[in-house]
Amino acid sequence: MASRSTIMDNNSFRAEHAAALDPQTRRLTERRDEVLGGSYRLFYRRPVHLVRGQGQYLWDADGQKYLDMYNNVASIGHAHPAVAEAVNAQMLRLNTHTRYLHERILDYTDELLATLPEYVDPTDFKAMYMCTGSEANDLALRVAKAHTGGTGLIATTEAYHGNSELSSSVSPALGSGQPIGDHVWLLLAPDGYRTGVDDIGPWFASEIRAAIADMESNGVKFAGFIADSIFSSDGVLPGNYLREAIDAVHAAGGVFIADEVQPGFGRTGEHFWGFAAHGVIPDMITTGKPMGNGIPVSGLFARSEVLASFSDTVPYFNTFGGNPVSMAAAQAVLDVIRNEGLQEHAKVLGAAALERFTQLGETHKAVGDVRGAGLFIGFELVKDRSTKEPDRELALNLLEELRHRGVLTSVAGPHGNVLKLRPPLPFTHIDIDWACEALDSSLRALN
Ligand code: PMP
């Protein structure tokens, strides 16, 4: 089993930075400290106080404009009027729960499942709705256990799947203070760059097989493997390499939960769903973040056969999940993705951005690797290209420099040295220029 790391436990703001803050930011930061519990973290040594957003741009309290290179929640753009209007209209009409009949949840489900790749039969899936990705994964894990009768789970060493008791038990990205489940086996993510393995698919499949064997030799029955198929918190690892691993999961009687909270809803360009890049059929698909563009709505889409042992015996109810207002938001998001051609846009702009960031990387020796799928790009910083020694300090300093140049983003990966470049989908060529200039001058400033 691989060791644990602590990237999400990274508080950029520290008390010693307070003296350098302007009085208003300092007051807000201190108040936050007094009012909210200690678990809350802040981005940036000089925290950003945002007051407005539109499209891919954000504005702070001083009127400074930022390019949002981080936000996959406001995936179709901040303050999108289609979502605001759909929510407003439904809110003024009716908002109840799923124990009354309503068409919206059914129409939406039909339309969403129609976006599944051609090789997947949408009629084979049943939908359940909730409010957060954590809840979706929590339910998926319960279903996995009910279906298989097992308790053993596999996740990756830098995975994040949520903050509930169960979903946090497969979320080592929360840091060493977060207990990982007794029956959870953690594997290094299939990172071709860092492991130096050329054919990462067979390598990862053999890691999966070994973990299952180890689990079973410890008397733990295997239930399933949960992964975000672009492995965003593990450092953004696009590709087509999971098929053999998923075959191994199925051969051992386990289920594959595709956590689509990050790659779903067209962001990866080529595909609407992240798992489609791998040509695999998940047993369960979980969604969240971009699904409602900021309105809390999430989903679990499970193969009927897998869901049955749970749904035949346990009732499901979620006060807010799937209500007409959240479904109105989700429907508006889906309509906008289609009407504005955002998946195709993510593909075209993502390819252009990847090319520009790659060219830029070639001119800075601290850039070890640039990789991406659509508008989901990882920009990895190293001390030395030949040893690939990660440069976390540079990555954290780079975040601050980028912020001074109006570009907001954050880091990922077990070493915290990979910039996660993941803007709202309406991103343009002008924004690529902005991001490239900011990256270039920031890297020069830190040289
Ligand atoms: N899965 C993944 C891959 C995520 O990135 C997140 C949130 N960062 C979650 C699950 C949890 O979603 P939520 O915060 O909506 O509970």
PDB file of N, CA and C and ligand atoms in Angstrom, residues 8 72 131-137 159-164 167 171 227-228 232-233 259-263 286-289 298 420 422, ligand 1:
ATOM      1  N   MET A   8      -4.822  18.546   0.539  1.00  0.00           N
ATOM      2  CA  MET A   8      -5.993  19.381   0.839  1.00  0.00           C
ATOM      3  C   MET A   8      -5.901  20.063   2.189  1.00  0.00           C
ATOM      4  N   ASN A  72     -14.854  24.649 -11.559  1.00  0.00           N
ATOM      5  CA  ASN A  72     -15.672  23.757 -12.369  1.00  0.00           C
ATOM      6  C   ASN A  72     -17.085  23.631 -11.817  1.00  0.00           C
ATOM      7  N   CYS A 131     -27.862  16.334  -3.001  1.00  0.00           N
ATOM      8  CA  CYS A 131     -27.438  17.739  -3.125  1.00  0.00           C
ATOM      9  C   CYS A 131     -25.942  17.906  -3.346  1.00  0.00           C
ATOM     10  N   THR A 132     -25.142  16.959  -2.916  1.00  0.00           N
ATOM     11  CA  THR A 132     -23.688  17.136  -2.986  1.00  0.00           C
ATOM     12  C   THR A 132     -23.023  15.870  -3.532  1.00  0.00           C
ATOM     13  N   GLY A 133     -21.795  16.064  -3.997  1.00  0.00           N
ATOM     14  CA  GLY A 133     -21.004  14.922  -4.451  1.00  0.00           C
ATOM     15  C   GLY A 133     -20.750  13.948  -3.308  1.00  0.00           C
ATOM     16  N   SER A 134     -20.564  14.469  -2.117  1.00  0.00           N
ATOM     17  CA  SER A 134     -20.326  13.611  -0.943  1.00  0.00           C
ATOM     18  C   SER A 134     -21.487  12.649  -0.728  1.00  0.00           C
ATOM     19  N   GLU A 135     -22.694  13.178  -0.811  1.00  0.00           N
ATOM     20  CA  GLU A 135     -23.880  12.334  -0.614  1.00  0.00           C
ATOM     21  C   GLU A 135     -23.992  11.286  -1.718  1.00  0.00           C
ATOM     22  N   ALA A 136     -23.669  11.704  -2.954  1.00  0.00           N
ATOM     23  CA  ALA A 136     -23.767  10.765  -4.079  1.00  0.00           C
ATOM     24  C   ALA A 136     -22.791   9.607  -3.870  1.00  0.00           C
ATOM     25  N   ASN A 137     -21.564   9.939  -3.481  1.00  0.00           N
ATOM     26  CA  ASN A 137     -20.571   8.871  -3.274  1.00  0.00           C
ATOM     27  C   ASN A 137     -20.902   8.040  -2.046  1.00  0.00           C
ATOM     28  N   ALA A 159      -6.988  10.725  -3.549  1.00  0.00           N
ATOM     29  CA  ALA A 159      -8.395  10.880  -3.935  1.00  0.00           C
ATOM     30  C   ALA A 159      -9.144  11.786  -2.967  1.00  0.00           C
ATOM     31  N   TYR A 160     -10.146  12.465  -3.523  1.00  0.00           N
ATOM     32  CA  TYR A 160     -11.130  13.142  -2.694  1.00  0.00           C
ATOM     33  C   TYR A 160     -12.511  12.757  -3.205  1.00  0.00           C
ATOM     34  N   HIS A 161     -13.315  12.176  -2.330  1.00  0.00           N
ATOM     35  CA  HIS A 161     -14.657  11.780  -2.745  1.00  0.00           C
ATOM     36  C   HIS A 161     -15.733  12.356  -1.833  1.00  0.00           C
ATOM     37  N   GLY A 162     -15.352  13.138  -0.821  1.00  0.00           N
ATOM     38  CA  GLY A 162     -16.394  13.788  -0.043  1.00  0.00           C
ATOM     39  C   GLY A 162     -16.130  13.853   1.441  1.00  0.00           C
ATOM     40  N   ASN A 163     -17.085  14.458   2.142  1.00  0.00           N
ATOM     41  CA  ASN A 163     -16.874  14.753   3.555  1.00  0.00           C
ATOM     42  C   ASN A 163     -17.830  14.032   4.500  1.00  0.00           C
ATOM     43  N   SER A 164     -18.604  13.064   3.998  1.00  0.00           N
ATOM     44  CA  SER A 164     -19.439  12.279   4.918  1.00  0.00           C
ATOM     45  C   SER A 164     -18.556  11.176   5.529  1.00  0.00           C
ATOM     46  N   SER A 167     -17.763   8.660   2.618  1.00  0.00           N
ATOM     47  CA  SER A 167     -16.989   9.201   1.485  1.00  0.00           C
ATOM     48  C   SER A 167     -15.639   9.747   1.957  1.00  0.00           C
ATOM     49  N   SER A 171     -11.115   9.211   1.153  1.00  0.00           N
ATOM     50  CA  SER A 171     -10.607  10.524   0.722  1.00  0.00           C
ATOM     51  C   SER A 171      -9.306  10.893   1.426  1.00  0.00           C
ATOM     52  N   ALA A 227     -13.189   5.861  -8.343  1.00  0.00           N
ATOM     53  CA  ALA A 227     -12.186   6.763  -8.921  1.00  0.00           C
ATOM     54  C   ALA A 227     -12.843   7.862  -9.725  1.00  0.00           C
ATOM     55  N   ASP A 228     -12.208   8.997  -9.680  1.00  0.00           N
ATOM     56  CA  ASP A 228     -12.518  10.117 -10.579  1.00  0.00           C
ATOM     57  C   ASP A 228     -11.657   9.833 -11.816  1.00  0.00           C
ATOM     58  N   SER A 232      -8.285  13.993 -10.798  1.00  0.00           N
ATOM     59  CA  SER A 232      -7.910  15.407 -10.682  1.00  0.00           C
ATOM     60  C   SER A 232      -7.115  15.705  -9.417  1.00  0.00           C
ATOM     61  N   SER A 233      -7.549  15.199  -8.267  1.00  0.00           N
ATOM     62  CA  SER A 233      -6.783  15.532  -7.058  1.00  0.00           C
ATOM     63  C   SER A 233      -5.472  14.740  -6.998  1.00  0.00           C
ATOM     64  N   ASP A 259     -16.638   8.437 -10.285  1.00  0.00           N
ATOM     65  CA  ASP A 259     -16.952   9.720  -9.664  1.00  0.00           C
ATOM     66  C   ASP A 259     -16.755  10.795 -10.737  1.00  0.00           C
ATOM     67  N   GLU A 260     -17.880  11.286 -11.249  1.00  0.00           N
ATOM     68  CA  GLU A 260     -17.839  12.263 -12.360  1.00  0.00           C
ATOM     69  C   GLU A 260     -18.002  13.693 -11.858  1.00  0.00           C
ATOM     70  N   VAL A 261     -17.829  13.893 -10.563  1.00  0.00           N
ATOM     71  CA  VAL A 261     -17.982  15.232  -9.997  1.00  0.00           C
ATOM     72  C   VAL A 261     -17.034  16.216 -10.684  1.00  0.00           C
ATOM     73  N   GLN A 262     -15.847  15.758 -11.046  1.00  0.00           N
ATOM     74  CA  GLN A 262     -14.883  16.649 -11.707  1.00  0.00           C
ATOM     75  C   GLN A 262     -14.960  16.588 -13.238  1.00  0.00           C
ATOM     76  N   PRO A 263     -14.840  15.397 -13.848  1.00  0.00           N
ATOM     77  CA  PRO A 263     -14.722  15.409 -15.308  1.00  0.00           C
ATOM     78  C   PRO A 263     -16.038  15.429 -16.077  1.00  0.00           C
ATOM     79  N   THR A 286     -21.418   8.876 -10.280  1.00  0.00           N
ATOM     80  CA  THR A 286     -21.841   9.913  -9.338  1.00  0.00           C
ATOM     81  C   THR A 286     -21.495  11.281  -9.914  1.00  0.00           C
ATOM     82  N   THR A 287     -22.380  12.247  -9.638  1.00  0.00           N
ATOM     83  CA  THR A 287     -22.194  13.592 -10.186  1.00  0.00           C
ATOM     84  C   THR A 287     -22.380  14.635  -9.092  1.00  0.00           C
ATOM     85  N   GLY A 288     -21.986  15.852  -9.394  1.00  0.00           N
ATOM     86  CA  GLY A 288     -22.163  16.955  -8.437  1.00  0.00           C
ATOM     87  C   GLY A 288     -21.771  18.251  -9.110  1.00  0.00           C
ATOM     88  N   LYS A 289     -20.968  19.004  -8.394  1.00  0.00           N
ATOM     89  CA  LYS A 289     -20.484  20.328  -8.815  1.00  0.00           C
ATOM     90  C   LYS A 289     -21.102  20.952 -10.083  1.00  0.00           C
ATOM     91  N   SER A 298     -26.982  16.869  -7.096  1.00  0.00           N
ATOM     92  CA  SER A 298     -26.042  15.814  -7.465  1.00  0.00           C
ATOM     93  C   SER A 298     -26.838  14.550  -7.758  1.00  0.00           C
ATOM     94  N   LYS A 420      -3.721  23.055 -11.270  1.00  0.00           N
ATOM     95  CA  LYS A 420      -4.947  22.488 -11.833  1.00  0.00           C
ATOM     96  C   LYS A 420      -5.632  23.615 -12.602  1.00  0.00           C
ATOM     97  N   ARG A 422      -8.537  24.767 -14.797  1.00  0.00           N
ATOM     98  CA  ARG A 422      -9.859  24.190 -15.007  1.00  0.00           C
ATOM     99  C   ARG A 422     -10.906  25.318 -15.010  1.00  0.00           C
TER     100      ARG A 422
HETATM  101  N1  PMP B   1     -15.800  13.848  -5.650  1.00  0.00           N
HETATM  102  C1  PMP B   1     -14.883  14.635  -6.231  1.00  0.00           C
HETATM  103  C2  PMP B   1     -14.004  14.058  -7.307  1.00  0.00           C
HETATM  104  C3  PMP B   1     -14.747  15.967  -5.826  1.00  0.00           C
HETATM  105  O1  PMP B   1     -13.841  16.751  -6.397  1.00  0.00           O
HETATM  106  C4  PMP B   1     -15.583  16.460  -4.797  1.00  0.00           C
HETATM  107  C5  PMP B   1     -15.494  17.893  -4.313  1.00  0.00           C
HETATM  108  N2  PMP B   1     -14.266  18.494  -4.433  1.00  0.00           N
HETATM  109  C6  PMP B   1     -16.525  15.601  -4.226  1.00  0.00           C
HETATM  110  C7  PMP B   1     -16.598  14.303  -4.678  1.00  0.00           C
HETATM  111  C8  PMP B   1     -17.422  16.045  -3.115  1.00  0.00           C
HETATM  112  O2  PMP B   1     -18.405  16.915  -3.600  1.00  0.00           O
HETATM  113  P1  PMP B   1     -19.169  17.900  -2.603  1.00  0.00           P
HETATM  114  O3  PMP B   1     -18.194  18.941  -2.164  1.00  0.00           O
HETATM  115  O4  PMP B   1     -20.280  18.451  -3.468  1.00  0.00           O
HETATM  116  O5  PMP B   1     -19.695  17.085  -1.494  1.00  0.00           O
END
